[in-house]
Coordinates of C-alpha atoms and ligand atoms in Angstrom, one line a residue:
M1368 CA -162.2 168.5 -104.9
I1369 CA -160.0 166.3 -107.0
T1370 CA -159.5 167.8 -110.4
R1371 CA -158.2 166.7 -113.7
Q1372 CA -154.7 167.9 -112.8
F1373 CA -153.3 164.4 -112.6
G1374 CA -153.7 164.1 -116.4
I1375 CA -156.1 161.2 -116.0
P1376 CA -159.9 161.2 -115.9
V1377 CA -161.6 161.6 -112.5
T1378 CA -165.3 160.9 -111.8
S1379 CA -167.7 160.0 -109.0
P1380 CA -171.1 158.3 -109.1
G1381 CA -172.5 161.6 -107.8
A1382 CA -171.2 163.5 -110.9
I1383 CA -172.5 160.8 -113.2
L1384 CA -175.9 160.8 -111.5
R1385 CA -176.2 164.6 -111.5
R1386 CA -175.6 164.6 -115.3
E1387 CA -178.3 162.0 -115.7
R1388 CA -180.7 164.2 -113.6
D1389 CA -179.8 167.3 -115.6
L1390 CA -180.4 165.5 -118.8
G1391 CA -183.8 164.5 -117.4
T1392 CA -183.3 160.8 -118.1
P1393 CA -185.7 158.3 -116.2
L1394 CA -182.6 157.0 -114.4
G1395 CA -181.6 160.5 -113.3
Q1396 CA -185.1 161.3 -112.0
E1397 CA -185.4 158.0 -110.2
T1398 CA -182.0 158.3 -108.5
A1399 CA -182.6 161.9 -107.5
E1400 CA -185.6 160.8 -105.4
V1401 CA -183.6 158.0 -103.8
L1402 CA -180.8 160.5 -102.9
Q1403 CA -183.3 163.0 -101.6
R1404 CA -184.5 160.5 -99.0
G1405 CA -180.9 159.9 -97.9
D1406 CA -180.8 156.3 -99.3
L1407 CA -177.9 155.0 -101.3
V1408 CA -178.6 154.3 -105.0
S1409 CA -178.6 150.5 -105.6
D1410 CA -175.4 148.7 -106.3
K1411 CA -176.7 147.4 -109.6
I1412 CA -177.3 150.9 -111.0
I1413 CA -174.0 152.3 -109.7
I1414 CA -172.0 149.4 -111.2
E1415 CA -173.7 149.8 -114.6
L1416 CA -172.9 153.5 -114.6
I1417 CA -169.3 152.9 -113.7
E1418 CA -168.9 150.1 -116.2
D1419 CA -170.3 152.4 -119.0
W1420 CA -168.0 155.2 -117.9
L1421 CA -164.9 152.9 -118.0
R1422 CA -165.9 151.7 -121.5
L1423 CA -166.1 155.3 -122.6
H1424 CA -162.9 156.6 -120.9
G1425 CA -160.7 153.5 -121.0
G1426 CA -159.7 151.4 -118.1
H1427 CA -156.1 152.6 -117.9
G1428 CA -155.5 155.6 -115.7
F1429 CA -158.6 156.9 -113.8
V1430 CA -159.6 158.1 -110.3
F1431 CA -162.9 157.3 -108.7
D1432 CA -164.1 159.6 -106.0
G1433 CA -166.6 158.0 -103.6
F1434 CA -166.7 154.6 -105.4
P1435 CA -166.9 151.8 -104.5
R1436 CA -168.9 152.3 -101.3
T1437 CA -170.1 148.7 -100.7
L1438 CA -168.6 145.2 -100.9
P1439 CA -170.7 144.1 -103.9
Q1440 CA -169.6 147.3 -105.7
A1441 CA -165.9 146.5 -104.9
E1442 CA -166.2 142.9 -106.1
S1443 CA -167.9 143.9 -109.3
L1444 CA -165.2 146.6 -109.9
T1445 CA -162.5 143.9 -109.5
S1446 CA -164.1 141.7 -112.2
I1447 CA -164.8 144.6 -114.6
L1448 CA -161.2 145.6 -114.3
A1449 CA -160.0 142.0 -114.8
R1450 CA -162.0 142.0 -118.1
L1451 CA -160.3 145.2 -119.1
R1452 CA -156.9 143.5 -118.1
T1453 CA -156.1 146.1 -115.5
A1454 CA -156.4 146.4 -111.7
L1455 CA -156.4 149.1 -109.0
D1456 CA -153.1 150.6 -107.8
L1457 CA -154.5 152.4 -104.8
A1458 CA -157.5 152.6 -102.5
I1459 CA -157.4 155.8 -100.4
W1460 CA -159.2 155.7 -97.1
L1461 CA -160.0 159.1 -95.8
E1462 CA -160.5 158.8 -92.0
V1463 CA -162.8 161.5 -90.5
S1464 CA -164.4 161.7 -87.1
E1465 CA -168.2 162.0 -86.8
Q1466 CA -167.7 165.5 -85.4
T1467 CA -165.7 166.5 -88.5
V1468 CA -168.5 165.1 -90.7
R1469 CA -171.2 167.1 -88.8
D1470 CA -169.2 170.3 -88.9
R1471 CA -168.5 170.1 -92.6
I1472 CA -171.9 169.1 -93.7
S1473 CA -173.6 171.9 -91.7
G1474 CA -171.4 174.4 -93.5
R1475 CA -171.4 173.0 -97.0
L1476 CA -172.4 174.9 -100.1
Q1477 CA -172.8 173.2 -103.4
C1478 CA -173.2 174.5 -107.0
G1479 CA -176.7 173.6 -108.3
A1480 CA -175.3 173.3 -111.8
C1481 CA -172.0 171.5 -111.7
G1482 CA -171.8 170.0 -108.2
F1483 CA -168.7 172.0 -107.1
T1484 CA -168.7 172.0 -103.3
T1485 CA -167.2 174.6 -100.9
S1486 CA -167.8 175.8 -97.4
V1487 CA -169.8 178.8 -96.0
K1488 CA -166.6 179.5 -94.0
C1489 CA -164.9 180.3 -97.3
A1490 CA -165.3 184.1 -97.2
K1491 CA -165.2 184.7 -100.9
F1492 CA -168.2 182.4 -101.5
A1493 CA -170.2 183.5 -98.4
E1494 CA -170.2 187.0 -99.8
R1495 CA -171.1 186.2 -103.3
P1496 CA -172.4 182.6 -103.6
V1497 CA -171.6 182.0 -107.2
C1498 CA -169.7 178.9 -108.6
P1499 CA -166.1 179.7 -109.7
Y1500 CA -166.4 177.1 -112.5
C1501 CA -169.7 177.7 -114.1
D1502 CA -171.3 180.8 -112.4
G1503 CA -174.1 178.6 -111.1
P1504 CA -175.8 179.3 -107.7
L1505 CA -174.1 178.0 -104.6
V1506 CA -176.8 176.6 -102.3
R1507 CA -176.9 174.5 -99.1
R1508 CA -177.4 170.9 -100.2
T1509 CA -181.0 169.7 -99.8
D1510 CA -179.9 166.4 -98.3
D1511 CA -178.0 168.2 -95.5
D1512 CA -180.4 167.7 -92.6
M1513 CA -179.3 165.6 -89.7
T1514 CA -181.8 162.7 -90.2
V1515 CA -180.2 162.1 -93.5
L1516 CA -176.8 162.3 -92.0
Q1517 CA -177.6 159.8 -89.3
K1518 CA -178.8 157.4 -92.0
R1519 CA -175.7 157.9 -94.0
L1520 CA -173.4 157.3 -91.0
S1521 CA -175.1 154.0 -90.2
E1522 CA -175.0 153.0 -93.9
F1523 CA -171.3 153.7 -93.8
E1524 CA -170.8 151.5 -90.7
T1525 CA -172.6 148.5 -92.2
K1526 CA -171.8 148.8 -95.9
T1527 CA -168.7 150.8 -96.4
Q1528 CA -166.5 150.0 -93.4
P1529 CA -165.9 146.3 -94.7
L1530 CA -164.0 147.8 -97.7
A1531 CA -161.1 148.7 -95.4
S1532 CA -160.3 145.0 -94.9
F1533 CA -161.2 144.1 -98.5
Y1534 CA -158.6 146.5 -99.9
G1535 CA -156.3 145.9 -96.9
K1536 CA -156.0 142.3 -97.9
M1537 CA -155.1 143.3 -101.5
S1538 CA -152.3 145.5 -100.0
I1539 CA -153.4 148.6 -101.8
L1540 CA -155.1 150.5 -98.9
H1541 CA -153.6 153.8 -97.8
R1542 CA -155.1 155.6 -94.8
I1543 CA -155.1 159.4 -94.7
D1544 CA -156.2 161.6 -91.8
G1545 CA -159.0 163.5 -93.3
N1546 CA -159.7 165.7 -90.2
R1547 CA -156.9 168.1 -91.2
D1548 CA -157.5 171.1 -93.5
R1549 CA -158.4 170.7 -97.1
E1550 CA -155.0 171.7 -98.6
T1551 CA -153.0 169.3 -96.4
V1552 CA -155.3 166.4 -97.1
F1553 CA -155.3 167.2 -100.9
S1554 CA -151.5 167.3 -101.1
D1555 CA -151.3 163.9 -99.3
I1556 CA -153.7 162.4 -101.8
S1557 CA -151.9 164.1 -104.7
R1558 CA -148.6 162.6 -103.7
L1559 CA -150.1 159.1 -103.5
I1560 CA -151.7 159.4 -106.9
E1561 CA -148.7 161.0 -108.6
G1562 CA -146.6 158.2 -107.3
K1563 CA -148.8 155.8 -109.4
A1564 CA -149.9 157.9 -112.4
P1565 CA -148.1 157.5 -115.7
A1566 CA -145.6 160.3 -116.3
Ligands
LIG36 ZN1 -170.8 175.2 -110.9

């Protein structure tokens, strides 16, 4: 989990949507149903949420986790940032095998309140499934079944994979082997971001 330790705001569409759901907004309820089915929330909605977020937090110094996921999202982000007179410094591509994805999802625990995720293999959480950040209950994610996973994998192939060449052409793409343990992957990501973050 990427934290605020870089001194710049970090967010993901998932975090924004969970907040909408918890606030009980119509948008939050609608998107919760979409996610439950394993579908992706529409580009239009995601882009609006991100644009609002950027307006609130400023377009200079931020990390998006899990966004953009589609070509239309990436193109919209480019024009939103152009309007804010800024641009992306980095696009980090975490490469993981299908087996790694399966192993991780089948053992994933998530906080029902704040969205913190961990693994059932992490002994201290298996024993007492309570969130270290907010004391919320750690539960297996409801969208964890394999039908949903299959759908996500094929969505990834058709919609997300093209982003590798999109950001490759902009010369900001950095690939990281995400099959390794969490700490190693995190320290690689940190090094890349710290190399770009303002001191
Ligand atoms: Zn929590």
